[in-house]
Amino acid sequence: MKLSLSWIKDYVKIPEDMDLKKLAYDLTMSTVEVEDVEYLARRFDNMIVGVIEKIEPHPNADKLRVCKVDIGGGEIKDIVCGGINLTEGMRVAVSCPGAVVRWHGEGEPVVIKKSKLRGVESYGMICASEEIGLGELFPASQEAEILDLSAFEVSAGTSLADALDMNDVLLEIDNKSMTNRPDLWGHYGIAREIAALYDLPLAEIKPFTTDVQSDFTVEIADPDRCSRYIGVEMSGVEVKPSPYQMQNRIWKAGMRPINALVDITNYVMLATGNPT
């Protein structure tokens, strides 16, 4: 099970200066086996948000173009790119020299360097989502599609980790160590355990309330075999993408965002251990 520390902090205020290795050790010794602690932002070292200022044809290649990209601080860099959806004014993920990517999301990791592509100098790389490990969070609709970050209102030069809320710590817990502890199958359960370990206050998950009136009822045909059953009527439901923050948290926990209806079910499950 993967857990987001920032999500856990919604429920228990872990001190900012806490040694996370000690946290992992204490959890392992007392409750569940923590197999790994990952500082997520490190995946995106040397990656920033750039803004395409101008697009020019490549003099030596029909399928390539030369993009003049604002990378922040008043710097405009030439980056050669073969993306099919490039437009001027578009915010894009730029892997600067030193960043690690996978070409087309496949093969071994490659360290980006300044280079020449078909005779034109190129600073870094304008990336597709799969090339920087974000293919499930931002699935491409067609081949050679560049990750479009125009919906994120951040300035050129902003680190990709900051722009996409990736400054988080992921805890990976061995599932076998908690098969007998269903109370821990979610972020709230682990937060409760941390609160108990360090004598910290635990936030309450407040019940959802509504004043909508409904005639929907549930009848139990055999109370001896089923003493209680709850149903709820929902209207105005629309299949559409869920908010980015919800998608982000689901992805961090190792699941793939689908749509608002699927995502809210998975979100509640990852939060509490129970989908309904």
PDB file of N, CA and C in Angstrom, residues 3-9 20 37-42 161 165-171 187 245 248-249 251-253:
ATOM      1  N   LEU A   3       1.168   5.344   0.530  1.00  0.00           N
ATOM      2  CA  LEU A   3       0.511   6.408   1.280  1.00  0.00           C
ATOM      3  C   LEU A   3       1.208   7.733   1.015  1.00  0.00           C
ATOM      4  N   SER A   4       0.410   8.787   0.909  1.00  0.00           N
ATOM      5  CA  SER A   4       0.926  10.139   0.742  1.00  0.00           C
ATOM      6  C   SER A   4       1.001  10.812   2.102  1.00  0.00           C
ATOM      7  N   LEU A   5       2.193  11.290   2.465  1.00  0.00           N
ATOM      8  CA  LEU A   5       2.359  11.926   3.760  1.00  0.00           C
ATOM      9  C   LEU A   5       1.545  13.220   3.853  1.00  0.00           C
ATOM     10  N   SER A   6       1.440  13.949   2.748  1.00  0.00           N
ATOM     11  CA  SER A   6       0.656  15.185   2.787  1.00  0.00           C
ATOM     12  C   SER A   6      -0.821  14.878   3.030  1.00  0.00           C
ATOM     13  N   TRP A   7      -1.308  13.755   2.536  1.00  0.00           N
ATOM     14  CA  TRP A   7      -2.686  13.334   2.771  1.00  0.00           C
ATOM     15  C   TRP A   7      -2.868  12.937   4.239  1.00  0.00           C
ATOM     16  N   ILE A   8      -1.919  12.181   4.771  1.00  0.00           N
ATOM     17  CA  ILE A   8      -1.970  11.804   6.181  1.00  0.00           C
ATOM     18  C   ILE A   8      -2.021  13.046   7.062  1.00  0.00           C
ATOM     19  N   LYS A   9      -1.297  14.100   6.656  1.00  0.00           N
ATOM     20  CA  LYS A   9      -1.250  15.327   7.454  1.00  0.00           C
ATOM     21  C   LYS A   9      -2.581  16.073   7.478  1.00  0.00           C
ATOM     22  N   LEU A  20      11.812  11.487   9.154  1.00  0.00           N
ATOM     23  CA  LEU A  20      10.912  10.519   8.518  1.00  0.00           C
ATOM     24  C   LEU A  20      11.462   9.096   8.578  1.00  0.00           C
ATOM     25  N   VAL A  37      10.608   4.734   1.774  1.00  0.00           N
ATOM     26  CA  VAL A  37      10.233   6.133   1.947  1.00  0.00           C
ATOM     27  C   VAL A  37      10.791   6.889   0.739  1.00  0.00           C
ATOM     28  N   GLU A  38       9.904   7.465  -0.072  1.00  0.00           N
ATOM     29  CA  GLU A  38      10.345   8.146  -1.295  1.00  0.00           C
ATOM     30  C   GLU A  38       9.988   9.624  -1.249  1.00  0.00           C
ATOM     31  N   TYR A  39      10.997  10.456  -1.488  1.00  0.00           N
ATOM     32  CA  TYR A  39      10.775  11.891  -1.654  1.00  0.00           C
ATOM     33  C   TYR A  39      10.401  12.111  -3.124  1.00  0.00           C
ATOM     34  N   LEU A  40       9.114  12.256  -3.372  1.00  0.00           N
ATOM     35  CA  LEU A  40       8.573  12.219  -4.725  1.00  0.00           C
ATOM     36  C   LEU A  40       9.172  13.276  -5.640  1.00  0.00           C
ATOM     37  N   ALA A  41       9.432  14.467  -5.138  1.00  0.00           N
ATOM     38  CA  ALA A  41       9.915  15.571  -5.964  1.00  0.00           C
ATOM     39  C   ALA A  41      11.237  15.242  -6.654  1.00  0.00           C
ATOM     40  N   ARG A  42      12.001  14.310  -6.107  1.00  0.00           N
ATOM     41  CA  ARG A  42      13.295  13.963  -6.711  1.00  0.00           C
ATOM     42  C   ARG A  42      13.137  13.344  -8.096  1.00  0.00           C
ATOM     43  N   ALA A 161       7.757  20.032  -9.883  1.00  0.00           N
ATOM     44  CA  ALA A 161       7.252  19.479  -8.628  1.00  0.00           C
ATOM     45  C   ALA A 161       6.327  20.462  -7.926  1.00  0.00           C
ATOM     46  N   ASP A 165       2.179  19.843  -7.613  1.00  0.00           N
ATOM     47  CA  ASP A 165       1.981  19.383  -6.239  1.00  0.00           C
ATOM     48  C   ASP A 165       2.621  18.011  -6.016  1.00  0.00           C
ATOM     49  N   MET A 166       3.899  17.929  -6.362  1.00  0.00           N
ATOM     50  CA  MET A 166       4.641  16.687  -6.181  1.00  0.00           C
ATOM     51  C   MET A 166       5.656  16.772  -5.030  1.00  0.00           C
ATOM     52  N   ASN A 167       5.612  17.847  -4.253  1.00  0.00           N
ATOM     53  CA  ASN A 167       6.487  17.939  -3.087  1.00  0.00           C
ATOM     54  C   ASN A 167       5.866  17.146  -1.944  1.00  0.00           C
ATOM     55  N   ASP A 168       6.029  15.869  -2.024  1.00  0.00           N
ATOM     56  CA  ASP A 168       5.377  14.961  -1.086  1.00  0.00           C
ATOM     57  C   ASP A 168       6.333  13.823  -0.759  1.00  0.00           C
ATOM     58  N   VAL A 169       6.001  13.090   0.287  1.00  0.00           N
ATOM     59  CA  VAL A 169       6.759  11.899   0.667  1.00  0.00           C
ATOM     60  C   VAL A 169       5.813  10.712   0.600  1.00  0.00           C
ATOM     61  N   LEU A 170       6.224   9.661  -0.087  1.00  0.00           N
ATOM     62  CA  LEU A 170       5.400   8.458  -0.220  1.00  0.00           C
ATOM     63  C   LEU A 170       5.948   7.356   0.670  1.00  0.00           C
ATOM     64  N   LEU A 171       5.058   6.770   1.456  1.00  0.00           N
ATOM     65  CA  LEU A 171       5.417   5.620   2.287  1.00  0.00           C
ATOM     66  C   LEU A 171       4.848   4.367   1.642  1.00  0.00           C
ATOM     67  N   HIS A 187      -5.529   5.990   4.554  1.00  0.00           N
ATOM     68  CA  HIS A 187      -4.712   7.063   5.120  1.00  0.00           C
ATOM     69  C   HIS A 187      -5.161   7.441   6.526  1.00  0.00           C
ATOM     70  N   GLN A 245      -6.628  17.835  -7.866  1.00  0.00           N
ATOM     71  CA  GLN A 245      -6.117  17.450  -6.556  1.00  0.00           C
ATOM     72  C   GLN A 245      -6.525  16.028  -6.195  1.00  0.00           C
ATOM     73  N   ASN A 248      -4.488  13.690  -8.417  1.00  0.00           N
ATOM     74  CA  ASN A 248      -3.109  13.685  -7.938  1.00  0.00           C
ATOM     75  C   ASN A 248      -2.941  12.724  -6.766  1.00  0.00           C
ATOM     76  N   ARG A 249      -3.853  12.786  -5.813  1.00  0.00           N
ATOM     77  CA  ARG A 249      -3.738  11.923  -4.638  1.00  0.00           C
ATOM     78  C   ARG A 249      -3.959  10.456  -4.992  1.00  0.00           C
ATOM     79  N   TRP A 251      -3.299   9.067  -7.848  1.00  0.00           N
ATOM     80  CA  TRP A 251      -2.106   8.631  -8.569  1.00  0.00           C
ATOM     81  C   TRP A 251      -0.949   8.364  -7.617  1.00  0.00           C
ATOM     82  N   LYS A 252      -0.763   9.234  -6.627  1.00  0.00           N
ATOM     83  CA  LYS A 252       0.311   9.035  -5.655  1.00  0.00           C
ATOM     84  C   LYS A 252       0.144   7.718  -4.901  1.00  0.00           C
ATOM     85  N   ALA A 253      -1.111   7.314  -4.692  1.00  0.00           N
ATOM     86  CA  ALA A 253      -1.384   6.078  -3.965  1.00  0.00           C
ATOM     87  C   ALA A 253      -1.294   4.847  -4.858  1.00  0.00           C
TER      88      ALA A 253
END
